[in-house]
Short mmCIF file of C-alpha atoms in Angstrom, two decimals:
data_model
loop_
_atom_site.label_atom_id
_atom_site.label_comp_id
_atom_site.label_asym_id
_atom_site.label_seq_id
_atom_site.Cartn_x
_atom_site.Cartn_y
_atom_site.Cartn_z
CA MET A 21 112.64 107.72 12.16
CA PRO A 22 112.42 108.97 8.31
CA ASN A 23 109.25 108.51 6.66
CA ALA A 24 109.50 105.79 3.93
CA SER A 25 106.07 106.39 2.63
CA LYS A 26 105.75 107.41 -0.99
CA LEU A 27 102.09 108.83 -0.11
CA GLU A 28 101.07 112.18 0.40
CA LEU A 29 98.10 111.74 2.93
CA ARG A 30 95.20 113.88 3.17
CA GLY A 31 94.47 112.63 6.76
CA GLY A 32 96.81 111.37 9.60
CA ARG A 33 98.30 108.05 10.82
CA VAL A 34 97.39 105.87 13.73
CA ALA A 35 100.16 104.00 15.65
CA ILE A 36 99.17 100.22 15.83
CA PRO A 37 101.03 97.77 17.75
CA SER A 38 102.34 94.85 15.64
CA ALA A 39 100.59 92.16 17.63
CA THR A 40 97.22 94.03 17.09
CA ALA A 41 97.67 94.26 13.48
CA LYS A 42 98.45 90.52 13.20
CA LEU A 43 95.31 89.68 15.25
CA ARG A 44 92.99 91.85 12.77
CA ILE A 45 94.57 90.07 9.89
CA MET A 46 93.88 86.66 11.37
CA GLU A 47 90.36 87.60 12.10
CA ILE A 48 89.95 88.58 8.36
CA LEU A 49 91.46 85.44 7.04
CA ALA A 50 90.14 82.81 9.38
CA PRO A 51 86.57 83.20 8.17
CA LEU A 52 87.40 82.75 4.73
CA GLY A 53 88.78 79.17 5.20
CA VAL A 54 92.35 80.02 5.32
CA PRO A 55 94.36 77.40 7.56
CA ASP A 56 95.60 78.87 10.78
CA ALA A 57 99.26 78.14 9.98
CA ILE A 58 98.91 80.03 6.61
CA ALA A 59 96.96 83.01 8.03
CA GLN A 60 99.62 83.33 10.81
CA GLU A 61 102.47 83.26 8.16
CA VAL A 62 100.80 85.69 5.94
CA ALA A 63 99.97 88.03 9.01
CA THR A 64 103.53 87.95 10.06
CA HIS A 65 104.78 88.57 6.65
CA LEU A 66 102.55 91.51 6.01
CA VAL A 67 103.30 93.10 9.42
CA ASP A 68 107.04 92.78 8.76
CA ALA A 69 106.65 94.59 5.57
CA SER A 70 104.79 97.49 7.26
CA LEU A 71 107.42 97.53 10.01
CA SER A 72 110.04 97.69 7.39
CA GLY A 73 108.48 100.96 5.73
CA VAL A 74 107.32 98.82 2.67
CA GLU A 75 103.71 100.22 3.03
CA SER A 76 102.73 98.90 -0.55
CA HIS A 77 103.19 95.38 0.69
CA GLY A 78 102.18 95.74 4.09
CA ILE A 79 99.04 95.15 6.12
CA VAL A 80 96.98 97.14 3.42
CA ARG A 81 97.24 93.84 1.34
CA VAL A 82 94.95 91.95 3.54
CA LEU A 83 91.98 94.10 1.89
CA GLN A 84 93.26 92.71 -1.37
CA TYR A 85 93.53 89.21 -0.39
CA ALA A 86 90.32 89.04 1.30
CA ALA A 87 88.57 90.38 -1.88
CA GLN A 88 90.57 87.82 -4.11
CA TYR A 89 89.34 85.09 -1.74
CA ARG A 90 85.73 86.08 -1.93
CA ALA A 91 85.83 86.52 -5.82
CA GLY A 92 87.31 82.82 -6.13
CA ARG A 93 90.48 84.22 -7.59
CA ILE A 94 92.61 82.25 -4.99
CA ILE A 95 92.08 79.31 -2.91
CA ALA A 96 91.95 79.31 0.95
CA ASP A 97 92.31 75.51 2.03
CA THR A 98 95.42 74.51 0.13
CA THR A 99 99.18 74.46 0.77
CA PRO A 100 102.00 74.76 -1.81
CA VAL A 101 104.17 71.58 -2.77
CA PHE A 102 107.76 71.36 -4.09
CA ARG A 103 108.50 68.71 -6.41
CA ILE A 104 111.05 67.83 -9.27
CA THR A 105 109.15 67.67 -12.73
CA ALA A 106 109.45 64.82 -15.10
CA THR A 107 112.04 66.88 -17.07
CA GLY A 108 114.12 67.34 -13.86
CA ALA A 109 113.22 71.08 -13.11
CA PRO A 110 112.61 71.89 -9.53
CA GLU A 111 109.12 73.51 -8.91
CA VAL A 112 106.87 74.84 -6.50
CA ASP A 113 103.14 74.62 -7.07
CA GLY A 114 101.26 77.18 -5.27
CA HIS A 115 97.96 75.14 -5.76
CA GLY A 116 96.14 78.36 -6.59
CA ALA A 117 96.56 79.77 -3.13
CA ILE A 118 98.09 83.08 -1.90
CA GLY A 119 101.71 82.93 -2.92
CA ILE A 120 103.59 84.01 0.33
CA PRO A 121 103.88 80.58 1.55
CA ALA A 122 104.74 79.18 -2.06
CA MET A 123 107.74 81.75 -2.25
CA ARG A 124 108.95 81.00 1.30
CA LEU A 125 108.99 77.19 0.26
CA ALA A 126 110.86 78.08 -3.08
CA PHE A 127 113.49 79.92 -1.20
CA ASP A 128 114.01 77.17 1.38
CA GLU A 129 114.20 74.64 -1.27
CA GLY A 130 116.33 76.77 -3.63
CA CYS A 131 118.82 77.26 -0.95
CA ARG A 132 119.03 73.71 0.03
CA LEU A 133 119.76 72.46 -3.51
CA ALA A 134 122.36 75.28 -3.84
CA THR A 135 124.12 74.05 -0.74
CA GLN A 136 124.18 70.65 -2.11
CA ASN A 137 124.92 71.28 -5.74
CA GLY A 138 126.45 74.96 -5.75
CA ILE A 139 123.44 76.45 -7.89
CA ALA A 140 119.72 75.80 -8.23
CA ALA A 141 116.96 77.15 -10.29
CA VAL A 142 113.36 76.89 -9.09
CA ALA A 143 110.24 77.62 -10.76
CA ILE A 144 107.19 79.02 -8.96
CA ARG A 145 103.85 78.57 -10.56
CA ASN A 146 100.28 78.62 -9.95
CA ALA A 147 100.31 81.04 -6.82
CA GLY A 148 98.61 84.37 -5.91
CA HIS A 149 100.55 87.56 -4.64
CA THR A 150 103.79 86.34 -3.28
CA GLY A 151 104.49 89.37 -0.91
CA ARG A 152 107.60 91.21 -0.16
CA HIS A 153 110.42 89.26 -2.06
CA GLY A 154 113.24 91.25 -0.20
CA TYR A 155 112.00 89.34 3.04
CA PHE A 156 112.95 85.90 1.47
CA ALA A 157 116.08 87.12 0.02
CA ASP A 158 117.29 88.68 3.30
CA LEU A 159 116.88 85.26 4.96
CA ALA A 160 118.56 83.32 2.04
CA ALA A 161 121.50 85.71 2.18
CA GLN A 162 122.08 85.07 5.86
CA LYS A 163 122.33 81.40 4.68
CA GLY A 164 125.11 82.42 2.34
CA CYS A 165 123.09 82.25 -0.89
CA LEU A 166 123.03 84.72 -3.55
CA THR A 167 119.44 84.84 -4.86
CA ILE A 168 118.10 86.31 -8.23
CA LEU A 169 114.16 86.34 -8.65
CA THR A 170 112.11 87.55 -11.48
CA GLY A 171 108.81 86.74 -13.06
CA GLY A 172 105.81 88.04 -15.24
CA GLY A 173 102.93 87.10 -17.04
CA LYS A 174 99.12 87.19 -17.05
CA ARG A 175 99.39 90.56 -18.54
CA GLU A 176 95.91 90.19 -19.97
CA GLN A 177 94.73 90.52 -16.12
CA TRP A 178 97.50 92.63 -14.94
CA ARG A 179 97.53 95.57 -17.40
CA GLN A 180 99.47 98.17 -15.13
CA VAL A 181 102.52 99.60 -16.99
CA ALA A 182 102.99 101.38 -20.17
CA PRO A 183 105.83 100.42 -22.33
CA HIS A 184 108.56 102.93 -22.82
CA GLY A 185 107.07 105.53 -25.59
CA GLY A 186 103.54 104.37 -25.14
CA ILE A 187 100.50 105.71 -22.97
CA LYS A 188 98.62 102.33 -22.65
CA ALA A 189 98.97 99.95 -19.78
CA MET A 190 100.27 96.81 -21.43
CA LEU A 191 102.78 94.93 -18.79
CA PRO A 192 102.67 93.98 -15.00
CA THR A 193 104.87 95.53 -12.76
CA ASN A 194 107.24 92.39 -13.16
CA PRO A 195 109.63 92.85 -10.21
CA TRP A 196 113.23 92.00 -9.87
CA CYS A 197 115.05 90.92 -6.64
CA VAL A 198 118.61 90.24 -5.90
CA GLY A 199 120.08 89.29 -2.35
CA ILE A 200 123.73 88.86 -1.49
CA PRO A 201 125.56 88.34 1.85
CA GLY A 202 127.48 91.42 2.78
CA GLY A 203 129.08 90.83 6.04
CA ASP A 204 128.48 92.92 9.08
CA GLN A 205 127.05 95.58 6.92
CA GLY A 206 124.48 93.22 4.92
CA PRO A 207 122.73 91.44 3.57
CA ASN A 208 122.41 93.81 0.42
CA ILE A 209 118.99 93.32 -0.94
CA LEU A 210 117.72 94.77 -4.33
CA ASP A 211 113.90 94.60 -4.60
CA PHE A 212 111.99 96.65 -7.00
CA ALA A 213 109.26 96.81 -9.53
CA THR A 214 110.23 97.61 -13.08
CA SER A 215 107.67 100.51 -12.91
CA LYS A 216 108.39 103.79 -11.09
CA ILE A 217 106.34 102.68 -8.46
CA ALA A 218 104.97 99.36 -7.42
CA GLY A 219 101.24 98.62 -8.00
CA GLY A 220 100.67 98.27 -4.47
CA TRP A 221 101.51 101.87 -3.70
CA ILE A 222 98.54 102.85 -5.85
CA HIS A 223 96.21 100.60 -3.95
CA ALA A 224 97.55 102.13 -0.81
CA ALA A 225 97.11 105.54 -1.99
CA ARG A 226 93.43 104.69 -3.03
CA SER A 227 92.67 103.10 0.36
CA ALA A 228 94.38 106.03 2.40
CA GLY A 229 92.79 108.68 0.31
CA ALA A 230 96.33 109.82 -0.52
CA LEU A 231 98.21 111.37 -3.40
CA LEU A 232 100.96 109.48 -5.30
CA PRO A 233 104.32 110.89 -6.22
CA GLU A 234 104.87 113.18 -9.02
CA GLY A 235 106.02 111.70 -12.55
CA CYS A 236 104.96 108.12 -11.68
CA VAL A 237 101.62 107.69 -13.33
CA ILE A 238 99.70 108.88 -16.33
CA ASP A 239 95.93 109.06 -17.11
CA ARG A 240 94.30 107.37 -20.07
CA PHE A 241 95.29 110.22 -22.34
CA GLY A 242 98.91 110.03 -21.47
CA ASN A 243 98.86 113.22 -19.01
CA PRO A 244 100.81 113.13 -15.70
CA THR A 245 98.61 112.68 -12.66
CA ARG A 246 98.87 112.24 -8.84
CA ASP A 247 95.39 110.71 -8.31
CA PRO A 248 95.13 106.98 -8.00
CA GLU A 249 91.62 106.97 -9.49
CA ASP A 250 93.15 108.07 -12.84
CA TYR A 251 94.94 104.83 -12.94
CA PHE A 252 91.96 102.83 -12.27
CA ASN A 253 90.21 104.65 -14.91
CA GLY A 254 92.52 103.64 -17.65
CA GLY A 255 95.70 105.07 -16.69
CA ALA A 256 99.05 103.44 -16.58
CA ILE A 257 102.29 103.42 -14.27
CA LEU A 258 105.39 104.62 -16.18
CA PRO A 259 108.31 102.20 -16.40
CA ALA A 260 111.31 102.84 -14.03
CA GLY A 261 114.23 104.21 -16.08
CA GLY A 262 112.50 104.69 -19.30
CA HIS A 263 113.53 102.15 -21.88
CA LYS A 264 115.74 100.20 -19.27
CA GLY A 265 112.82 99.61 -16.85
CA PHE A 266 110.66 98.47 -20.02
CA ALA A 267 113.56 96.06 -21.20
CA LEU A 268 113.70 94.45 -17.56
CA ALA A 269 110.01 94.22 -17.59
CA LEU A 270 109.87 92.41 -21.00
CA MET A 271 112.63 90.09 -20.10
CA ALA A 272 110.56 88.99 -16.95
CA GLU A 273 107.39 88.62 -19.04
CA LEU A 274 109.23 86.34 -21.54
CA ILE A 275 110.71 84.09 -18.52
CA GLY A 276 107.33 84.06 -16.87
CA GLU A 277 105.04 83.32 -19.59
CA ALA A 278 107.04 82.16 -22.59
CA MET A 279 109.48 79.93 -20.64
CA LEU A 280 107.36 79.03 -17.66
CA GLY A 281 103.92 79.35 -18.97
CA PRO A 282 101.08 79.20 -18.98
CA VAL A 283 100.20 81.32 -16.14
CA THR A 284 97.28 80.57 -14.01
CA VAL A 285 96.76 82.88 -11.11
CA GLU A 286 99.38 85.72 -11.13
CA CYS A 287 102.87 85.83 -12.15
CA ASN A 288 105.18 82.77 -12.80
CA TRP A 289 108.49 83.22 -11.30
CA LEU A 290 111.95 81.95 -11.63
CA LEU A 291 114.25 81.80 -8.73
CA ILE A 292 118.26 81.31 -8.97
CA CYS A 293 120.11 80.34 -5.91
CA ILE A 294 123.80 80.27 -5.72
CA ASP A 295 126.01 78.96 -2.73
CA THR A 296 128.43 81.93 -2.73
CA ALA A 297 131.15 79.69 -0.82
CA ARG A 298 131.63 77.71 -3.98
CA PHE A 299 133.32 80.64 -5.52
CA ARG A 300 134.95 82.49 -2.47
CA PRO A 301 135.13 81.50 1.01
CA ASP A 302 132.93 83.23 3.27
CA GLY A 303 135.70 85.15 5.14
CA PRO A 304 137.29 86.67 2.34
CA MET A 305 133.88 87.46 0.62
CA GLN A 306 132.67 89.25 3.63
CA THR A 307 135.69 91.34 4.13
CA ALA A 308 135.79 92.38 0.51
CA ALA A 309 131.96 93.15 0.64
CA GLU A 310 132.49 95.19 3.81
CA ALA A 311 135.12 97.26 2.00
CA ILE A 312 133.02 97.94 -0.88
CA LEU A 313 129.96 99.13 1.30
CA THR A 314 132.22 101.02 3.62
CA GLU A 315 133.77 103.05 0.67
CA LEU A 316 130.33 103.69 -0.89
CA ARG A 317 128.90 105.01 2.45
CA ASN A 318 131.81 107.33 2.86
CA CYS A 319 130.89 109.04 -0.36
CA PRO A 320 129.91 112.70 0.39
CA PRO A 321 126.00 113.04 0.40
CA ALA A 322 124.40 115.15 -2.41
CA PRO A 323 122.22 118.27 -1.41
CA GLY A 324 118.97 116.96 0.12
CA PHE A 325 120.61 113.48 1.30
CA ALA A 326 121.69 112.72 4.82
CA ALA A 327 124.06 109.95 3.57
CA VAL A 328 124.49 107.25 0.85
CA GLU A 329 122.25 104.19 1.49
CA ILE A 330 123.02 100.71 0.65
CA PRO A 331 120.05 98.54 -0.90
CA GLY A 332 118.18 97.16 1.98
CA GLU A 333 119.55 99.35 4.53
CA ARG A 334 116.55 101.70 4.61
CA GLU A 335 114.14 98.64 5.49
CA ARG A 336 116.44 97.24 8.14
CA ASN A 337 116.79 100.78 9.80
CA HIS A 338 113.03 101.35 9.46
CA HIS A 339 112.30 98.00 11.22
CA GLN A 340 114.63 98.58 14.01
CA ALA A 341 113.28 102.26 14.73
CA ALA A 342 109.67 100.91 14.59
CA HIS A 343 109.70 99.40 18.08
CA GLU A 344 106.89 97.08 16.88
CA LEU A 345 104.54 100.01 16.04
CA ILE A 346 102.87 100.41 12.52
CA HIS A 347 102.15 103.75 11.67
CA VAL A 348 98.95 103.22 9.43
CA PRO A 349 96.96 105.73 7.42
CA GLU A 350 93.65 106.24 9.44
CA GLU A 351 91.41 105.47 6.36
CA THR A 352 93.26 102.14 5.85
CA TRP A 353 93.26 100.97 9.27
CA ASP A 354 89.40 101.83 9.70
CA GLN A 355 88.98 99.47 6.71
CA ILE A 356 90.86 96.65 8.17
CA VAL A 357 89.09 96.97 11.58
CA ALA A 358 85.70 97.05 9.74
CA LEU A 359 86.61 94.05 7.62
CA ALA A 360 87.66 92.09 10.61
CA ALA A 361 84.47 93.11 12.23
CA GLN A 362 82.23 92.46 9.41
CA SER A 363 84.14 89.77 7.18
CA ALA A 364 80.96 88.87 5.19
CA THR A 365 81.02 92.24 3.55
CA PRO A 366 81.26 92.01 -0.18
CA LEU A 367 84.40 93.44 -1.74
CA ALA A 368 83.83 92.79 -5.40
CA ASP A 369 85.31 96.25 -6.53
CA GLU A 370 88.59 95.80 -4.45
CA ALA A 371 89.04 92.31 -6.06
CA SER A 372 89.66 93.93 -9.64
CA GLY A 373 92.75 92.98 -11.24
CA LYS A 374 94.05 96.57 -11.26
CA ILE A 375 94.99 96.68 -7.60
CA SER A 376 97.96 94.20 -7.29
#
């Protein structure tokens, strides 16, 4: 199985059964007052991300969530609510809690409305970290829905990414996610931060005592660095694709804050769901999609590449090859086990806004 990690570890990894990882996460969340159903959903989501090779959004995130609960930045004993606002806009209110259940509810309701009406737009507000968006987009694509998700806001707290041409962190990582059915070779899932790496990779590197990839982060003076501590000491992540990534991040910030604001916890999100069958029946669409994907996969690989990969393919392949084992950096797993055993340990430093 190819290593999907972006980290250069100084130590080794340990293979942890997914069931064990879920149990440790539940042990961390339960004493914090998180309802059992929510804790189980969060644990399942984080484990799935780790099994899919998305280490930045995997089980390491429970360290951040626990810190945020203890710092009072997210609320434990509450659940998200879907409603239609007075102006007729579909909205999910996360009630200040962890955002994974809120995002799941938004995708469920958005796909339901799209099936009824052809298209739907849903706002997600007042929610904490919303997990790996590609997970939700994959499920929606399996239902025949094209989904487009982006968001931003709360940049006064999430100063992570420097604008193109600047050296100071000004914006959050403001991700975009698009999912579309792809026949037997899909779904096809685009899920990326508008920065060169997601903020979660920096937290994962810090937790594991690892180095970051080259060319992704600068220190507070604008010099390239691979040390995650330089980021926490006033550095910044660079935008993906230079001015193009910066522009996408800015559009997401305007959507999240100017259009959907104010922002209360983390980002506000806008989810657009489209019933693809309204534009072309499933059969012909799948046939056309499979032809496109086959043609691209048949492109001769460049030096250093085994093959051309389709967006979302690496995560699916990694998940299938994992056989329910998560290969976790030793330092990270030690922290998770210790936190599960000593859930009252203060985590004020880990609760800082710089780690999400």
